[in-house]
Amino acid sequence: MMGFSFTDLTVMLHAGNAIDCTLGVTLGLSTLTAAAMGQFFSNSSGVLFGGALKRLASACGIPSTGLSAAQRSLPIVKRLNLMGALAGVWLGCTLGLCNLFIIDTERSPILKLRAFSEDNEFSYHIEASNADRNDATVLTIRGPNIDGVLASLTSTLAASGFSLVELIAKQTDDGCIEDIFLITKHGVRVPDNELDSLATALLDATRSPLNVYVFKERVQTLEEENMELRSRVQKLEGVVRTRQVDIV
């Protein structure tokens, strides 16, 4: 049971991750759906390689129980068989979880966000008006619901010197957001000639959460390339030292 559970979990993790990074990105599947699809491959591998695992155990010298039919029907033997099977499953699954150390679990969210950003790059709509209120400028932002957009918008307003008077965050029936900001500048409404530049700055801010994930992926790629370069430099230094030493 240990070998079966280890193989089952290993195939499910790798197959599910591969599906999540390919079909999950293309079709917009959730990670849980990809894991369920990976289970098809893991169950199939159990059927295909179950006999091979038994032969491998025999080749390794693991003896069979050698119990007779009467002995296998004893209650104590049944209980021990059940406990042994459970222990084997737990141990195999524990070893199978070690695959998570070599699987890049952050790659799928980055790929999905990148695909989402490409499809929704121009989906945000921003309205800036001084006609609705006499004491504040009204900003209305509509677009897809992405984690971090609200924080990016508020930080942009604060960095530009605007004060937030009131915030009304809504979610439409189709899953999009409709955030209404009431802001002032030095206690009064934003001048009309600054509304266009303000809306442009906020539109750029809606892309900031996506850019963070892309930047993180680039940093990870650079770190991997840096490690590879270090390894090459160490090999070259070893070759140089070897050539500099002459034994007479």
mmCIF file of C-alpha atoms in Angstrom:
data_model
loop_
_atom_site.group_PDB
_atom_site.id
_atom_site.type_symbol
_atom_site.label_atom_id
_atom_site.label_comp_id
_atom_site.label_asym_id
_atom_site.label_seq_id
_atom_site.Cartn_x
_atom_site.Cartn_y
_atom_site.Cartn_z
ATOM 1 C CA MET A 1 0.000 0.000 0.000
ATOM 2 C CA MET A 2 2.890 2.355 0.650
ATOM 3 C CA GLY A 3 4.190 2.057 -2.905
ATOM 4 C CA PHE A 4 0.722 2.424 -4.375
ATOM 5 C CA SER A 5 -0.133 5.554 -2.365
ATOM 6 C CA PHE A 6 3.272 7.119 -3.098
ATOM 7 C CA THR A 7 2.892 6.502 -6.835
ATOM 8 C CA ASP A 8 -0.723 7.647 -6.823
ATOM 9 C CA LEU A 9 0.029 10.948 -5.085
ATOM 10 C CA THR A 10 3.164 11.598 -7.143
ATOM 11 C CA VAL A 11 1.346 11.158 -10.447
ATOM 12 C CA MET A 12 -1.612 13.236 -9.260
ATOM 13 C CA LEU A 13 0.577 16.166 -8.164
ATOM 14 C CA HIS A 14 2.687 16.287 -11.309
ATOM 15 C CA ALA A 15 -0.212 15.650 -13.682
ATOM 16 C CA GLY A 16 -2.450 18.132 -11.884
ATOM 17 C CA ASN A 17 0.249 20.802 -11.926
ATOM 18 C CA ALA A 18 0.906 20.231 -15.636
ATOM 19 C CA ILE A 19 -2.815 20.496 -16.399
ATOM 20 C CA ASP A 20 -3.136 23.606 -14.239
ATOM 21 C CA CYS A 21 -0.266 25.335 -16.079
ATOM 22 C CA THR A 22 -1.583 24.440 -19.552
ATOM 23 C CA LEU A 23 -5.298 23.728 -19.865
ATOM 24 C CA GLY A 24 -5.975 25.630 -16.655
ATOM 25 C CA VAL A 25 -4.480 28.784 -18.152
ATOM 26 C CA THR A 26 -6.067 28.330 -21.585
ATOM 27 C CA LEU A 27 -9.559 27.343 -20.436
ATOM 28 C CA GLY A 28 -9.598 29.201 -17.124
ATOM 29 C CA LEU A 29 -9.883 26.047 -15.009
ATOM 30 C CA SER A 30 -9.487 26.252 -11.261
ATOM 31 C CA THR A 31 -6.610 24.538 -9.492
ATOM 32 C CA LEU A 32 -9.043 22.142 -7.814
ATOM 33 C CA THR A 33 -10.426 21.129 -11.215
ATOM 34 C CA ALA A 34 -6.907 20.493 -12.495
ATOM 35 C CA ALA A 35 -6.173 18.350 -9.429
ATOM 36 C CA ALA A 36 -9.338 16.324 -10.062
ATOM 37 C CA MET A 37 -8.259 15.767 -13.664
ATOM 38 C CA GLY A 38 -4.838 14.707 -12.414
ATOM 39 C CA GLN A 39 -6.582 12.077 -10.312
ATOM 40 C CA PHE A 40 -7.646 10.332 -13.525
ATOM 41 C CA PHE A 41 -3.991 9.825 -14.421
ATOM 42 C CA SER A 42 -3.039 8.724 -10.907
ATOM 43 C CA ASN A 43 -5.818 6.125 -10.739
ATOM 44 C CA SER A 44 -4.881 4.878 -14.197
ATOM 45 C CA SER A 45 -1.259 4.525 -13.137
ATOM 46 C CA GLY A 46 -2.375 2.478 -10.140
ATOM 47 C CA VAL A 47 -4.191 0.054 -12.427
ATOM 48 C CA LEU A 48 -1.319 -0.123 -14.914
ATOM 49 C CA PHE A 49 1.578 -0.384 -12.481
ATOM 50 C CA GLY A 50 -0.015 -2.153 -9.517
ATOM 51 C CA GLY A 51 1.383 -5.518 -10.623
ATOM 52 C CA ALA A 52 4.780 -3.979 -11.321
ATOM 53 C CA LEU A 53 4.976 -2.694 -7.747
ATOM 54 C CA LYS A 54 4.231 -6.158 -6.399
ATOM 55 C CA ARG A 55 6.932 -7.678 -8.595
ATOM 56 C CA LEU A 56 9.358 -4.995 -7.466
ATOM 57 C CA ALA A 57 8.620 -5.811 -3.839
ATOM 58 C CA SER A 58 9.283 -9.480 -4.511
ATOM 59 C CA ALA A 59 12.519 -8.644 -6.318
ATOM 60 C CA CYS A 60 13.640 -6.604 -3.302
ATOM 61 C CA GLY A 61 13.245 -9.664 -1.108
ATOM 62 C CA ILE A 62 10.119 -8.593 0.751
ATOM 63 C CA PRO A 63 8.439 -11.868 1.724
ATOM 64 C CA SER A 64 4.723 -12.530 1.452
ATOM 65 C CA THR A 65 2.668 -13.324 4.528
ATOM 66 C CA GLY A 66 2.249 -16.980 3.650
ATOM 67 C CA LEU A 67 -0.967 -17.186 5.641
ATOM 68 C CA SER A 68 -3.569 -19.773 4.874
ATOM 69 C CA ALA A 69 -7.181 -18.926 4.068
ATOM 70 C CA ALA A 70 -8.229 -19.934 7.571
ATOM 71 C CA GLN A 71 -5.594 -17.717 9.153
ATOM 72 C CA ARG A 72 -6.563 -14.741 6.972
ATOM 73 C CA SER A 73 -10.157 -15.075 8.164
ATOM 74 C CA LEU A 74 -9.174 -14.651 11.829
ATOM 75 C CA PRO A 75 -10.366 -11.333 13.383
ATOM 76 C CA ILE A 76 -6.899 -10.448 14.686
ATOM 77 C CA VAL A 77 -5.378 -10.969 11.245
ATOM 78 C CA LYS A 78 -8.057 -8.788 9.637
ATOM 79 C CA ARG A 79 -7.427 -6.003 12.144
ATOM 80 C CA LEU A 80 -3.673 -6.174 11.651
ATOM 81 C CA ASN A 81 -4.150 -6.182 7.887
ATOM 82 C CA LEU A 82 -6.312 -3.060 8.115
ATOM 83 C CA MET A 83 -3.865 -1.271 10.411
ATOM 84 C CA GLY A 84 -0.945 -2.197 8.184
ATOM 85 C CA ALA A 85 -2.753 -0.956 5.082
ATOM 86 C CA LEU A 86 -3.577 2.353 6.776
ATOM 87 C CA ALA A 87 -0.001 2.777 7.966
ATOM 88 C CA GLY A 88 1.273 2.061 4.457
ATOM 89 C CA VAL A 89 -1.094 4.608 2.922
ATOM 90 C CA TRP A 90 -0.113 7.283 5.444
ATOM 91 C CA LEU A 91 3.585 6.661 4.970
ATOM 92 C CA GLY A 92 3.301 6.581 1.178
ATOM 93 C CA CYS A 93 1.285 9.806 1.095
ATOM 94 C CA THR A 94 3.772 11.475 3.434
ATOM 95 C CA LEU A 95 6.629 10.543 1.127
ATOM 96 C CA GLY A 96 4.561 11.612 -1.874
ATOM 97 C CA LEU A 97 4.159 15.095 -0.416
ATOM 98 C CA CYS A 98 7.906 15.547 -0.838
ATOM 99 C CA ASN A 99 7.127 16.185 -4.517
ATOM 100 C CA LEU A 100 5.910 19.630 -3.467
ATOM 101 C CA PHE A 101 9.536 20.598 -2.849
ATOM 102 C CA ILE A 102 10.329 20.223 -6.555
ATOM 103 C CA ILE A 103 7.036 21.519 -8.013
ATOM 104 C CA ASP A 104 6.771 25.250 -8.670
ATOM 105 C CA THR A 105 3.387 25.875 -7.061
ATOM 106 C CA GLU A 106 3.488 29.614 -7.837
ATOM 107 C CA ARG A 107 3.874 29.219 -11.592
ATOM 108 C CA SER A 108 0.206 28.508 -12.289
ATOM 109 C CA PRO A 109 -1.181 31.669 -10.585
ATOM 110 C CA ILE A 110 1.391 33.790 -12.432
ATOM 111 C CA LEU A 111 0.475 32.278 -15.800
ATOM 112 C CA LYS A 112 -3.246 32.683 -15.125
ATOM 113 C CA LEU A 113 -2.834 36.310 -14.090
ATOM 114 C CA ARG A 114 -0.719 37.016 -17.153
ATOM 115 C CA ALA A 115 -3.362 35.502 -19.438
ATOM 116 C CA PHE A 116 -6.058 37.375 -17.556
ATOM 117 C CA SER A 117 -4.200 40.663 -17.914
ATOM 118 C CA GLU A 118 -3.759 40.145 -21.657
ATOM 119 C CA ASP A 119 -7.482 39.481 -22.088
ATOM 120 C CA ASN A 120 -8.600 42.312 -19.802
ATOM 121 C CA GLU A 121 -5.939 44.944 -20.394
ATOM 122 C CA PHE A 122 -8.508 47.520 -21.538
ATOM 123 C CA SER A 123 -11.452 46.319 -19.429
ATOM 124 C CA TYR A 124 -11.285 49.041 -16.765
ATOM 125 C CA HIS A 125 -13.384 52.157 -17.157
ATOM 126 C CA ILE A 126 -12.831 55.266 -15.033
ATOM 127 C CA GLU A 127 -15.135 58.255 -14.683
ATOM 128 C CA ALA A 128 -14.070 61.482 -12.953
ATOM 129 C CA SER A 129 -16.674 64.149 -12.297
ATOM 130 C CA ASN A 130 -17.174 67.328 -10.297
ATOM 131 C CA ALA A 131 -20.846 67.607 -11.228
ATOM 132 C CA ASP A 132 -22.254 65.145 -8.690
ATOM 133 C CA ARG A 133 -20.970 66.690 -5.465
ATOM 134 C CA ASN A 134 -20.131 70.219 -4.377
ATOM 135 C CA ASP A 135 -17.684 69.177 -1.683
ATOM 136 C CA ALA A 136 -15.727 66.366 -3.389
ATOM 137 C CA THR A 137 -14.729 64.872 -6.718
ATOM 138 C CA VAL A 138 -16.423 61.582 -7.600
ATOM 139 C CA LEU A 139 -14.331 58.832 -9.178
ATOM 140 C CA THR A 140 -16.043 55.685 -10.452
ATOM 141 C CA ILE A 141 -13.906 52.674 -11.412
ATOM 142 C CA ARG A 142 -15.485 49.671 -13.114
ATOM 143 C CA GLY A 143 -13.686 46.515 -14.198
ATOM 144 C CA PRO A 144 -12.731 42.918 -13.346
ATOM 145 C CA ASN A 145 -12.289 41.937 -9.723
ATOM 146 C CA ILE A 146 -8.563 41.353 -9.164
ATOM 147 C CA ASP A 147 -6.892 41.110 -5.765
ATOM 148 C CA GLY A 148 -4.791 44.164 -5.012
ATOM 149 C CA VAL A 149 -6.516 46.635 -7.350
ATOM 150 C CA LEU A 150 -8.219 48.548 -4.539
ATOM 151 C CA ALA A 151 -4.958 48.860 -2.602
ATOM 152 C CA SER A 152 -3.173 50.004 -5.752
ATOM 153 C CA LEU A 153 -5.802 52.689 -6.399
ATOM 154 C CA THR A 154 -5.781 54.068 -2.857
ATOM 155 C CA SER A 155 -1.982 54.160 -2.703
ATOM 156 C CA THR A 156 -1.885 56.038 -6.024
ATOM 157 C CA LEU A 157 -4.340 58.623 -4.706
ATOM 158 C CA ALA A 158 -2.352 59.072 -1.496
ATOM 159 C CA ALA A 159 0.952 59.382 -3.354
ATOM 160 C CA SER A 160 -0.551 62.052 -5.624
ATOM 161 C CA GLY A 161 -1.636 64.209 -2.684
ATOM 162 C CA PHE A 162 -5.369 63.469 -2.718
ATOM 163 C CA SER A 163 -7.449 62.880 0.401
ATOM 164 C CA LEU A 164 -10.018 60.096 0.477
ATOM 165 C CA VAL A 165 -13.310 61.310 1.939
ATOM 166 C CA GLU A 166 -15.445 58.243 1.307
ATOM 167 C CA LEU A 167 -15.158 54.910 -0.464
ATOM 168 C CA ILE A 168 -18.054 52.796 -1.710
ATOM 169 C CA ALA A 169 -17.005 49.362 -2.968
ATOM 170 C CA LYS A 170 -19.571 47.331 -4.886
ATOM 171 C CA GLN A 171 -19.594 44.101 -6.830
ATOM 172 C CA THR A 172 -21.884 43.677 -9.805
ATOM 173 C CA ASP A 173 -23.837 40.553 -10.677
ATOM 174 C CA ASP A 174 -21.282 39.555 -13.319
ATOM 175 C CA GLY A 175 -18.445 39.539 -10.759
ATOM 176 C CA CYS A 176 -16.933 42.907 -11.698
ATOM 177 C CA ILE A 177 -16.208 45.762 -9.304
ATOM 178 C CA GLU A 178 -17.658 49.253 -9.136
ATOM 179 C CA ASP A 179 -15.639 51.347 -6.696
ATOM 180 C CA ILE A 180 -16.719 54.932 -6.028
ATOM 181 C CA PHE A 181 -14.120 57.275 -4.509
ATOM 182 C CA LEU A 182 -14.983 60.671 -3.054
ATOM 183 C CA ILE A 183 -11.737 62.638 -2.933
ATOM 184 C CA THR A 184 -10.502 66.161 -2.317
ATOM 185 C CA LYS A 185 -7.277 68.051 -2.836
ATOM 186 C CA HIS A 186 -6.333 70.504 -0.110
ATOM 187 C CA GLY A 187 -9.888 70.276 1.214
ATOM 188 C CA VAL A 188 -11.659 71.158 -2.042
ATOM 189 C CA ARG A 189 -12.630 69.400 -5.248
ATOM 190 C CA VAL A 190 -9.974 68.466 -7.757
ATOM 191 C CA PRO A 191 -9.640 71.142 -10.470
ATOM 192 C CA ASP A 192 -11.267 70.216 -13.763
ATOM 193 C CA ASN A 193 -7.991 70.525 -15.662
ATOM 194 C CA GLU A 194 -6.449 67.777 -13.483
ATOM 195 C CA LEU A 195 -9.222 65.203 -13.875
ATOM 196 C CA ASP A 196 -7.850 63.741 -17.092
ATOM 197 C CA SER A 197 -4.349 63.163 -15.690
ATOM 198 C CA LEU A 198 -5.856 61.749 -12.494
ATOM 199 C CA ALA A 199 -7.969 59.236 -14.425
ATOM 200 C CA THR A 200 -4.920 58.215 -16.472
ATOM 201 C CA ALA A 201 -2.869 57.642 -13.313
ATOM 202 C CA LEU A 202 -5.625 55.496 -11.816
ATOM 203 C CA LEU A 203 -5.924 53.504 -15.032
ATOM 204 C CA ASP A 204 -2.206 52.735 -14.818
ATOM 205 C CA ALA A 205 -2.691 51.752 -11.175
ATOM 206 C CA THR A 206 -5.218 49.074 -12.136
ATOM 207 C CA ARG A 207 -2.407 47.226 -13.915
ATOM 208 C CA SER A 208 -0.019 47.367 -10.952
ATOM 209 C CA PRO A 209 -1.185 44.141 -9.212
ATOM 210 C CA LEU A 210 -0.615 42.225 -12.445
ATOM 211 C CA ASN A 211 2.799 43.781 -12.950
ATOM 212 C CA VAL A 212 3.847 42.651 -9.468
ATOM 213 C CA TYR A 213 3.344 38.994 -10.378
ATOM 214 C CA VAL A 214 5.150 39.423 -13.686
ATOM 215 C CA PHE A 215 8.038 41.138 -11.917
ATOM 216 C CA LYS A 216 8.188 38.321 -9.365
ATOM 217 C CA GLU A 217 8.426 35.751 -12.148
ATOM 218 C CA ARG A 218 11.242 37.693 -13.805
ATOM 219 C CA VAL A 219 13.145 37.904 -10.524
ATOM 220 C CA GLN A 220 12.818 34.152 -10.079
ATOM 221 C CA THR A 221 14.132 33.579 -13.608
ATOM 222 C CA LEU A 222 17.094 35.868 -12.965
ATOM 223 C CA GLU A 223 17.882 34.038 -9.724
ATOM 224 C CA GLU A 224 17.935 30.706 -11.557
ATOM 225 C CA GLU A 225 20.203 32.131 -14.252
ATOM 226 C CA ASN A 226 22.453 33.605 -11.573
ATOM 227 C CA MET A 227 22.796 30.228 -9.856
ATOM 228 C CA GLU A 228 23.679 28.619 -13.180
ATOM 229 C CA LEU A 229 26.324 31.276 -13.859
ATOM 230 C CA ARG A 230 27.810 30.771 -10.400
ATOM 231 C CA SER A 231 28.077 27.054 -11.037
ATOM 232 C CA ARG A 232 29.871 27.686 -14.324
ATOM 233 C CA VAL A 233 32.257 30.153 -12.696
ATOM 234 C CA GLN A 234 33.119 27.644 -9.983
ATOM 235 C CA LYS A 235 33.860 24.996 -12.608
ATOM 236 C CA LEU A 236 36.064 27.406 -14.553
ATOM 237 C CA GLU A 237 37.934 28.382 -11.390
ATOM 238 C CA GLY A 238 38.555 24.712 -10.675
ATOM 239 C CA VAL A 239 39.905 24.171 -14.193
ATOM 240 C CA VAL A 240 42.178 27.209 -13.889
ATOM 241 C CA ARG A 241 43.562 26.060 -10.538
ATOM 242 C CA THR A 242 44.214 22.602 -11.954
ATOM 243 C CA ARG A 243 46.171 24.022 -14.878
ATOM 244 C CA GLN A 244 48.204 26.273 -12.602
ATOM 245 C CA VAL A 245 49.472 23.358 -10.532
ATOM 246 C CA ASP A 246 52.404 21.370 -11.906
ATOM 247 C CA ILE A 247 53.596 18.290 -10.051
ATOM 248 C CA VAL A 248 57.197 17.346 -10.811
#
